[in-house]
Each structure stands twice: as structure tokens, then as C-alpha cells.
Short mmCIF file of C-alpha atoms in Angstrom, two decimals:
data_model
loop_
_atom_site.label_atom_id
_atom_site.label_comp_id
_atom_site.label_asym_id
_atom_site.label_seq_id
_atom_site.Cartn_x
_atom_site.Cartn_y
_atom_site.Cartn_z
CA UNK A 1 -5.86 -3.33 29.67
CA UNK A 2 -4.62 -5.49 26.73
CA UNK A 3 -1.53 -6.33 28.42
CA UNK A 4 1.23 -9.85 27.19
CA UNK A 5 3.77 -11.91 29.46
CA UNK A 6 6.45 -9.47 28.15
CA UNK A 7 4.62 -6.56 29.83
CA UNK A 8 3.52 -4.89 26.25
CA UNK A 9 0.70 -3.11 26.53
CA UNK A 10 -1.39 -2.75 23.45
CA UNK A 11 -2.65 0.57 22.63
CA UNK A 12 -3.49 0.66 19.22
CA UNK A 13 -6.28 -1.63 17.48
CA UNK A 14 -6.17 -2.39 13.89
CA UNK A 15 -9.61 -2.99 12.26
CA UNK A 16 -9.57 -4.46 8.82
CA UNK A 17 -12.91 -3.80 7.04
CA UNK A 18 -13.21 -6.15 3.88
CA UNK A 19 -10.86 -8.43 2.46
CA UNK A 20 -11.80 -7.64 -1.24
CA UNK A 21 -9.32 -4.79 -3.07
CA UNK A 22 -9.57 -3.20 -6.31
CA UNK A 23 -6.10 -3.87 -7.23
CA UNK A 24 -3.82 -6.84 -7.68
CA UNK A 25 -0.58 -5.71 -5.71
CA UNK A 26 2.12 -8.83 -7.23
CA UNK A 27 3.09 -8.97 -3.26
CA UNK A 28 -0.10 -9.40 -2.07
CA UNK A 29 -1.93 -11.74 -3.99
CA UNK A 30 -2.61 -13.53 -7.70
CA UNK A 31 -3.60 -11.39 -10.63
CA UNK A 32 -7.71 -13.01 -10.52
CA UNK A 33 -8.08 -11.87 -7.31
CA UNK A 34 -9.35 -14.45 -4.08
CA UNK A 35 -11.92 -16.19 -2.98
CA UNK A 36 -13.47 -13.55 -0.98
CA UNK A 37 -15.13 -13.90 2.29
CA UNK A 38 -18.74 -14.35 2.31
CA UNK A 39 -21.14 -11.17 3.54
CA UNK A 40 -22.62 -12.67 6.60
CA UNK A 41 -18.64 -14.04 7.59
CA UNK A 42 -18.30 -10.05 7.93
CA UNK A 43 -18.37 -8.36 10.70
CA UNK A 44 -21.83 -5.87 10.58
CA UNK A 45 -20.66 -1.98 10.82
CA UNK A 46 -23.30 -2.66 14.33
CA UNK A 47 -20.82 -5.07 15.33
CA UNK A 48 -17.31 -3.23 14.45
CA UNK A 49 -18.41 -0.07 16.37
CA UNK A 50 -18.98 -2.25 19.30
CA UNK A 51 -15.84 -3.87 19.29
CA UNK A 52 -13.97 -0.96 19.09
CA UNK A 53 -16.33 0.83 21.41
CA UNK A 54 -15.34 -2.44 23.88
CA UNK A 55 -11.93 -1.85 23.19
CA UNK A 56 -11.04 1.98 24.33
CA UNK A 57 -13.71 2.22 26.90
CA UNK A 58 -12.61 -1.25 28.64
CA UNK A 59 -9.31 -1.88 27.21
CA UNK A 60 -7.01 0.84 27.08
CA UNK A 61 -6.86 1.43 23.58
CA UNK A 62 -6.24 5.13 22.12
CA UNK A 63 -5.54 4.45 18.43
CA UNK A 64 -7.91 2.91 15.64
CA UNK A 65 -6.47 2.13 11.97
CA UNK A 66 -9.08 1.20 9.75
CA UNK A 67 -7.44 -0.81 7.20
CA UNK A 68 -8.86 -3.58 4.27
CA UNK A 69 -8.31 -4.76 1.65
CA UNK A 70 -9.27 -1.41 1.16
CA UNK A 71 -11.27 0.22 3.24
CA UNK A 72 -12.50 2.87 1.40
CA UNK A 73 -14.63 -0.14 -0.76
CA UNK A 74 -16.51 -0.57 2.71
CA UNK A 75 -20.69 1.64 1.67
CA UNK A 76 -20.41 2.82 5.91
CA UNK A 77 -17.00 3.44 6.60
CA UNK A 78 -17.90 7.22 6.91
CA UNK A 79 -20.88 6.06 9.51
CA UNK A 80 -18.00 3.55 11.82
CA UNK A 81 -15.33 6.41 11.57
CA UNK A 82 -18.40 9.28 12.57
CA UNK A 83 -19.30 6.60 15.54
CA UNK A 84 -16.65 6.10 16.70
CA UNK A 85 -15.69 9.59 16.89
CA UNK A 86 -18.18 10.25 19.07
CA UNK A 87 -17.05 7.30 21.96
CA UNK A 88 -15.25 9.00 25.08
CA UNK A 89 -12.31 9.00 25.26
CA UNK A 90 -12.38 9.93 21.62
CA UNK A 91 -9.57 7.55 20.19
CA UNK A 92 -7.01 8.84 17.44
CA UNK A 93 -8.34 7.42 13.60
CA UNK A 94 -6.70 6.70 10.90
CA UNK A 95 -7.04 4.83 7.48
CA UNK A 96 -4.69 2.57 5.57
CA UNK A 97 -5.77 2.60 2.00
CA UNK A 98 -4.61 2.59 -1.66
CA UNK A 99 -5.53 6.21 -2.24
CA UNK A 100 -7.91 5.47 -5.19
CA UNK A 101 -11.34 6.62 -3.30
CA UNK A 102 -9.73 9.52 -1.92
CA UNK A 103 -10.46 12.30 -3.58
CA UNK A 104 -14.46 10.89 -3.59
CA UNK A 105 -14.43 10.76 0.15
CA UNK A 106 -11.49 12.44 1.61
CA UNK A 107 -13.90 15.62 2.66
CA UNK A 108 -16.80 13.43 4.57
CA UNK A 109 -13.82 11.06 6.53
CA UNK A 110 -12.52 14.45 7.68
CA UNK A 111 -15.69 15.85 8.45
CA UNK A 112 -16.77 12.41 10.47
CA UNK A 113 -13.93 12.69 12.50
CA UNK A 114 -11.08 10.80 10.52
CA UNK A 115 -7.42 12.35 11.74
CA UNK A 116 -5.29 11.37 9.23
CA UNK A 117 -4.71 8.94 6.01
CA UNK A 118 -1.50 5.95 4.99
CA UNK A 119 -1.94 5.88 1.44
CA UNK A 120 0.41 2.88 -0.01
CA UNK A 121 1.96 4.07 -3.09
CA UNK A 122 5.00 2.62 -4.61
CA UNK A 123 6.57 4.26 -7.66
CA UNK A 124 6.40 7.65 -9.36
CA UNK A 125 6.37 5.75 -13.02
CA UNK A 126 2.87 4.92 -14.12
CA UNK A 127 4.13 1.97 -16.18
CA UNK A 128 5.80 0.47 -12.99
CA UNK A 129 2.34 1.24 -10.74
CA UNK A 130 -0.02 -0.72 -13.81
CA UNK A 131 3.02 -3.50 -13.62
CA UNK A 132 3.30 -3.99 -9.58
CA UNK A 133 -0.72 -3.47 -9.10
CA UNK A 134 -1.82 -4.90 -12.16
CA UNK A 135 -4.26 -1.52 -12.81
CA UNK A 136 -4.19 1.54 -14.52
CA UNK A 137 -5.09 3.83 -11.51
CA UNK A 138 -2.02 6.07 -10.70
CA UNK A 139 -3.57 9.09 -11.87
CA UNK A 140 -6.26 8.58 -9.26
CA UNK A 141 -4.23 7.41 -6.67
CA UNK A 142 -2.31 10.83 -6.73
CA UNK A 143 -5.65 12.53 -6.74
CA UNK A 144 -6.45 10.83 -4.08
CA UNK A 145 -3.29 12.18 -1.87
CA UNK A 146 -3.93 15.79 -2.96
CA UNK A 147 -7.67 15.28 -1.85
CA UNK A 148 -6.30 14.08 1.42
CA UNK A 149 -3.86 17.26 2.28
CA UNK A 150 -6.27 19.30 1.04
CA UNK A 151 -9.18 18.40 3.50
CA UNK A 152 -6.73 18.09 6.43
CA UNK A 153 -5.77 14.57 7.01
CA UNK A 154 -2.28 15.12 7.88
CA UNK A 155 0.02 13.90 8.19
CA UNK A 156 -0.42 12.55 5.48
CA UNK A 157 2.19 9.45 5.08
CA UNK A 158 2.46 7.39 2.08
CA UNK A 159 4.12 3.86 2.34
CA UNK A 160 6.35 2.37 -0.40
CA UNK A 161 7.46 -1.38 -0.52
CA UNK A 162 10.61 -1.85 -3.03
CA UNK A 163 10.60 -4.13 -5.83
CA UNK A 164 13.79 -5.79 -7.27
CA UNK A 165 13.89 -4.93 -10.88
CA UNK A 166 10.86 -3.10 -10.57
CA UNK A 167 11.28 0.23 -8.55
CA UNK A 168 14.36 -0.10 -6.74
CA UNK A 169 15.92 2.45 -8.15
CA UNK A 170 13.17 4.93 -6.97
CA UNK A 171 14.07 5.31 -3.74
CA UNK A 172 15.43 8.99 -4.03
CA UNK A 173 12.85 9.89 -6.90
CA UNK A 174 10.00 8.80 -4.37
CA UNK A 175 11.99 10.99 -1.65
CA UNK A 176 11.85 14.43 -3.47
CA UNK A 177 8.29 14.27 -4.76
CA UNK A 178 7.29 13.65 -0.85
CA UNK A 179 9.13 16.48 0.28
CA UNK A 180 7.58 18.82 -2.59
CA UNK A 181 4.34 17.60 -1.82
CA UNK A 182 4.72 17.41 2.19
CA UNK A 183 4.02 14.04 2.46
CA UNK A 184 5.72 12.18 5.05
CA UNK A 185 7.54 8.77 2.73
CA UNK A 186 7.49 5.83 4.54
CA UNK A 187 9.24 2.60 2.68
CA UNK A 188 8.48 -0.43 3.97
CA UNK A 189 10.55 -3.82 3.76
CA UNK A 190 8.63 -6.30 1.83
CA UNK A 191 6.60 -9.19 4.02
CA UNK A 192 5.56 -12.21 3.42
CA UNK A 193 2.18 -12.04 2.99
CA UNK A 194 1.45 -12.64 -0.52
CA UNK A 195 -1.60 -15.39 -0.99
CA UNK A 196 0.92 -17.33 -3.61
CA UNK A 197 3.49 -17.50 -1.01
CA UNK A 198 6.18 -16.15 -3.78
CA UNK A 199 8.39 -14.44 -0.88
CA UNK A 200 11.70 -15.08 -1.08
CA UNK A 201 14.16 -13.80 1.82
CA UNK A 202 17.15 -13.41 -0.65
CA UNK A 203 17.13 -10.35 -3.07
CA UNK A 204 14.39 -8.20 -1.06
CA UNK A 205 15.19 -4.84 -1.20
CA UNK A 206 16.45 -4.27 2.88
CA UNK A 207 16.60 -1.15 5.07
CA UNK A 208 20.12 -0.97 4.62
CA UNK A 209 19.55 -0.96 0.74
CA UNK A 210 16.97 1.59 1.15
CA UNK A 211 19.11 4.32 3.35
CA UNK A 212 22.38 3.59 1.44
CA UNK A 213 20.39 4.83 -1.94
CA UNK A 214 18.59 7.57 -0.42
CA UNK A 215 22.37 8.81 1.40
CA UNK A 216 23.30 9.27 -2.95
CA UNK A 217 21.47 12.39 -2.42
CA UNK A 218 20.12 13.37 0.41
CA UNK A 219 21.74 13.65 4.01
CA UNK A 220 19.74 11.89 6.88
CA UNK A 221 19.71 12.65 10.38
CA UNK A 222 18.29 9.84 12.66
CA UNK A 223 16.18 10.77 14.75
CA UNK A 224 16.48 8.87 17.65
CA UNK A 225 14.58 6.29 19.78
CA UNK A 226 13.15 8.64 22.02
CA UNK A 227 11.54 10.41 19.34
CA UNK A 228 10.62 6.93 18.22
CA UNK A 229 8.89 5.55 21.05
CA UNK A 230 6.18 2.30 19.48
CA UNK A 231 6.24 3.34 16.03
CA UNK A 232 7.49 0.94 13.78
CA UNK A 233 9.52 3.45 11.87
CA UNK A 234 12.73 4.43 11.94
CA UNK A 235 12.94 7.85 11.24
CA UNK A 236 15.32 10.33 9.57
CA UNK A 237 15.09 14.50 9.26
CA UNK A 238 15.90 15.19 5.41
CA UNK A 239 18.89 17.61 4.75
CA UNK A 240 18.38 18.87 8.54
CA UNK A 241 14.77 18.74 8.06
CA UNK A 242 11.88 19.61 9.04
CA UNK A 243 10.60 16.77 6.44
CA UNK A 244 11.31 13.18 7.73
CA UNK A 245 11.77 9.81 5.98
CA UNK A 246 10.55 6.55 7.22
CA UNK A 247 12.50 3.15 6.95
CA UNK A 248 10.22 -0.05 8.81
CA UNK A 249 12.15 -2.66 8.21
CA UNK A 250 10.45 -5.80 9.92
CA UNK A 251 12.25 -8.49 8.05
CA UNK A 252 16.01 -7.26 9.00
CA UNK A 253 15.08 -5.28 12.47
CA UNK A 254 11.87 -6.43 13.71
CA UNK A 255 10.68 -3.46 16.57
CA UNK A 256 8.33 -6.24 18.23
CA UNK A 257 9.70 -5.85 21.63
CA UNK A 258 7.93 -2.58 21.55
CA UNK A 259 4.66 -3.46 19.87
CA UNK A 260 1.53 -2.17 21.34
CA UNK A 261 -0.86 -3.27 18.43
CA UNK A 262 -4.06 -5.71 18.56
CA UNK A 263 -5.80 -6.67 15.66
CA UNK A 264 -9.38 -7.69 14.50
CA UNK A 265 -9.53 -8.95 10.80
CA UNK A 266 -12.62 -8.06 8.92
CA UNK A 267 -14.59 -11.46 9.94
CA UNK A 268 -14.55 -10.58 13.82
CA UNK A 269 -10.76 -12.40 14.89
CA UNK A 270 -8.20 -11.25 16.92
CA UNK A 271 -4.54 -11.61 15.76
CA UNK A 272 -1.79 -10.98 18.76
CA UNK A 273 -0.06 -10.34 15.80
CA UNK A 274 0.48 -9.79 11.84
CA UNK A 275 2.30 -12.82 11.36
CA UNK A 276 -0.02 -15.15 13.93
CA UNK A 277 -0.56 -18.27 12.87
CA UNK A 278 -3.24 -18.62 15.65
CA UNK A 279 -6.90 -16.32 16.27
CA UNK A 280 -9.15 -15.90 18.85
CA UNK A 281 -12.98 -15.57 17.69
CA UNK A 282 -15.27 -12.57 18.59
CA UNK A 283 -17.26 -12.53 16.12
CA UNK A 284 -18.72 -16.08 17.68
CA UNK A 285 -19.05 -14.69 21.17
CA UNK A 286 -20.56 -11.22 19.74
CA UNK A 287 -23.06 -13.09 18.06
CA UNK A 288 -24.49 -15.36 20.97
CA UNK A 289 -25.74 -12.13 23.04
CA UNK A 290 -22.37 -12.23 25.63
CA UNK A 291 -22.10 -9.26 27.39
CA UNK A 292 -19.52 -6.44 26.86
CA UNK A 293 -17.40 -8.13 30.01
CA UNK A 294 -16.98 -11.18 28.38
CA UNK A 295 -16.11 -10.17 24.85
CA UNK A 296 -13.86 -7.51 26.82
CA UNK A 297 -12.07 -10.62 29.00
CA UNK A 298 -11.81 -13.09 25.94
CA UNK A 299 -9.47 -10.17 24.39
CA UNK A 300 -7.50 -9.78 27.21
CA UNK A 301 -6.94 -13.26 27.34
CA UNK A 302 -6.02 -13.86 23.66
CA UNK A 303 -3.07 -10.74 23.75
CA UNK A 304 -1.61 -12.22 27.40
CA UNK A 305 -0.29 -15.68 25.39
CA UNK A 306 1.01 -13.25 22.46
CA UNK A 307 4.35 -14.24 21.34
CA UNK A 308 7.57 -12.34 22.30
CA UNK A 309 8.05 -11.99 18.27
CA UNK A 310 6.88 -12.46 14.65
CA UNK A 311 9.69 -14.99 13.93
CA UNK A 312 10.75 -13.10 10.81
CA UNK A 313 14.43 -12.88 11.82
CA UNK A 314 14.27 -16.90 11.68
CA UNK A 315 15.20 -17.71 8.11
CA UNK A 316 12.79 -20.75 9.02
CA UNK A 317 9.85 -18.84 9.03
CA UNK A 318 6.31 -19.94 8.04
CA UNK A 319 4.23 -17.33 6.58
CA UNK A 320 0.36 -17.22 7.76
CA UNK A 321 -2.13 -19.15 6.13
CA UNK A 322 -4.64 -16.18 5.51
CA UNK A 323 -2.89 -13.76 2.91
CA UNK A 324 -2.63 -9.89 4.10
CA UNK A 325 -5.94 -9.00 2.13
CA UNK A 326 -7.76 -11.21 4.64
CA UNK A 327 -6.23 -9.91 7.69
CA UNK A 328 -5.52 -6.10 7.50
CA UNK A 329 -2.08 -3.93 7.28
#
């Protein structure tokens, strides 16, 4: 059991499979891209099934996101998600991804076993998407959503972070086309985690901005926390539902004292959390023939010292050194 000081008990394990993307989000990192990390720095597909087959038949956890960079540029995701399909227990599996591989492999990640798909998209206006991501890929990024619903990886949630001057104005555009296309909208406060450490606290588009906008034409119903349980969204039903809206707003209400995430970025470290400005190396131990107990009792031992928060609410807060690209969504 992956259990802290604070009694959190981490369920769900976020894997991030590459580093490298294929676009050039402003508030992740700088238009020519990064240095990347090095093939043999990467964990092996060999060694990812391990860890995760480590971490739900040892550790308790019941959830896998697969997330990048984007994942979908990883040749054997379809062979990791198919594996570990197979483990018992069979954990739940989902992907975090920019939708633009989607409708190439949406079909063969549903039939290896994938559940369900967060595809990050963050205006309706293709002029906005080429300006925030620095591509000219919306058309296939809404291909890829439709390829998604269609082969049954629902729900399928799309996440949308709100730029000012960009697409802050989109809010209840972004809500309607969700609800026609039964996608469950999630928006999501913007983080600092951009590589050229351009985050400013003052200006970002907050939760409070987000609802009041969406309230100009829809009426929201909130759900409650004990529909809420972990998740790190607040949630609303639309006009009395049954379509919800998400709001995670970890800048102005962080939900940490109910985390139950661990993380392993896509060179073999585990993060306590997101924001960590500290790691714990598997990929070392994995690689000098240590048995599954060890690897197994180093994790447990990095997520007991995990912190009681991410220190966002402290207008003194340092962002991590490794931008989001390197550590996984």
C-alpha cells in the first residue's frame, strides 16, 4: 500500500511515456521545442509493464493514466496498454493525450484493453488552436475525439486550460459543443509548468472566472463532494443535466488533502507529486537486477515523506525544475 503521514492512500499511478510532443502548447514550453531525453534515459516498454505490474499487484493501485508528452508518439503503447490489461486485478486505463493520433489508433487502444481517453483541447477557433499550440492540427485533433466515441472510450473528457486574451471568452462556446458532442468538458486552471517559467499568478483565468462565464448561459448544479470523492474536479450537472462540466482549479482550491495519485515520469522516477521538487529513482534500482520487493519497498518509502500539499496556494511558490513535458499530466 502506497500510503503518506497524512494517511492518503495512493490509488492511481500516472505513467508518462516520452517527454517529446508534436506541438508547442505557449504554457508548456518554447516554440523550438526541448532538449529531449536521451533513448536509453527511457524507461524500456519491458521495464514500464513491470513497474506498473509492481504497482497494482503489490501496491494497491487500481488506476493507470498513460500520459507524455504525448503518448500516442510512444511505437508500443498499444503492446503496454494490451499488457497490462491482462495483470490481475485488471487496473482501470486511461490516456492523456492531445487527440492528434486518435483517429489512427483509437480502434487498437480499445481493442487492447484501453477504457477511456482525456484529450486536451482548448478552443473551438482554429486560428486560436495554431496560436496557443503553435500547429495547424485542429482538424485532426477533432478527428481524433470522434474516433475516440466512436470505438468506445468513454467517457470521453476533454480538458481546456484558459488563456487571457486568447480564449477566455470561450468558455460557454466550448460548453455547448461538449454537450452536442457528449463529451464530458473539463477546464483546467492554468499551472505552472511551462519550461520558460512565463507563469504569472495575476491575470490567470480562475475557477471563479470560469463558472461566473459559463452561469451567462447555462445553469449549473454542483454536484456535491460525495459524488466527488478523489477526483480533482469539481463538478456541475448542465441545465439539470445529465451532461456535467468540470472546473479543477489547483491554483485557487488545491484538492491535495484528498490526493491518491503516484507518479513515474518517462525516465523511471517517482514524483509524490506534480509540483515535487524532489524524485526517487527506479529506473536505477530496476536496472541492477533488485527484486520486485525492493523496487516495491523503495516506492512505498518515497510516497510516506510526500508533502501535505503542492504549495500552490503560497504566492511564494517555486515551480519544478523539469517542465510538464518531462514529467507527465
Amino acid at each position: 500500500m502506497l500510503i503518506d503521514t497524512y494517511d492518503r492512500v495512493a490509488t492511481d499511478l500516472r505513467v508518462s511515456l516520452t517527454d517529446r510532443c508534436n506541438l508547442r502548447c505557449t504554457y508548456c514550453m518554447p516554440e523550438e521545442g526541448l532538449q529531449w531525453l536521451a533513448k536509453p534515459d527511457l524507461l524500456s516498454d519491458d521495464e514500464i509493464v513491470r513497474l506498473v505490474r509492481i504497482a497494482v499487484t503489490r501496491l494497491g493501485i487500481t488506476e493507470v493514466r498513460f500520459t507524455g508528452g504525448e503518448p500516442l508518439l510512444r511505437p508500443g503503447l498499444v503492446s503496454i496498454v494490451e499488457r497490462c490489461a491482462a495483470l490481475s486485478p485488471r487496473p482501470k486505463m486511461s490516456i492523456t493525450t492531445n487527440g492528434i493520433g486518435l483517429k489512427r489508433t483509437a480502434a487498437a487502444l480499445k481493442a487492447a484493453g484501453l477504457d477511456r481517453v482525456n484529450v486536451s483541447l482548448d478552443t473551438l477557433r482554429p486560428d486560436v488552436f495554431k496560436t496557443l499550440t503553435r500547429r495547424d492540427r485542429h482538424p485532426d485533433v477533432l478527428a481524433g475525439l470522434e474516433a475516440a466515441r466512436d470505438a468506445g472510450l468513454t467517457p470521453v473528457k476533454v480538458n481546456s486550460v484558459l488563456m487571457p486574451g486568447l480564449n477566455d471568452d470561450e468558455a460557454p462556446d466550448l460548453l455547448a459543443w461538449a454537450v452536442e458532442h457528449d463529451y464530458e468538458l473539463r477546464f483546467i486552471e492554468q499551472m505552472p509548468l511551462d519550461a520558460q517559467h512565463g507563469w504569472k499568478r495575476d491575470g490567470m483565468i480562475t475557477a471563479g472566472d470560469i463558472l461566473q462565464s459559463l452561469r451567462t448561459r447555462f445553469t449549473l448544479t454542483e454536484e456535491g463532494d460525495g459524488e466527488r470523492g478523489s477526483a480533482p474536479a469539481e463538478r456541475w450537472l448542465v441545465d439539470g443535466g445529465p451532461h456535467r462540466v468540470g472546473v479543477i482549479a489547483s491554483v485557487t482550491r488545491p484538492f491535495c488533502r484528498v490526493c491518491d495519485r503516484t507518479r513515474l515520469t518517462a525516465d523511471g522516477q517517482v514524483r509524490t507529486c506534480l509540483f515535487a521538487r524532489e524524485e526517487t529513482d527506479l529506473r536505477g534500482v530496476l536496472r541492477s537486477d533488485a527484486p520486485d520487493e525492493e523496487i516495491a519497498r523503495i516506492w512505498t518509502l518515497a510516497m510516506w515523506g510526500k508533502k501535505a500539499g503542492s504549495g500552490l496556494d503560497d504566492p511564494s511558490f517555486l515551480q519544478p525544475e523539469r517542465p510538464m513535458s518531462a514529467i507527465g499530466g
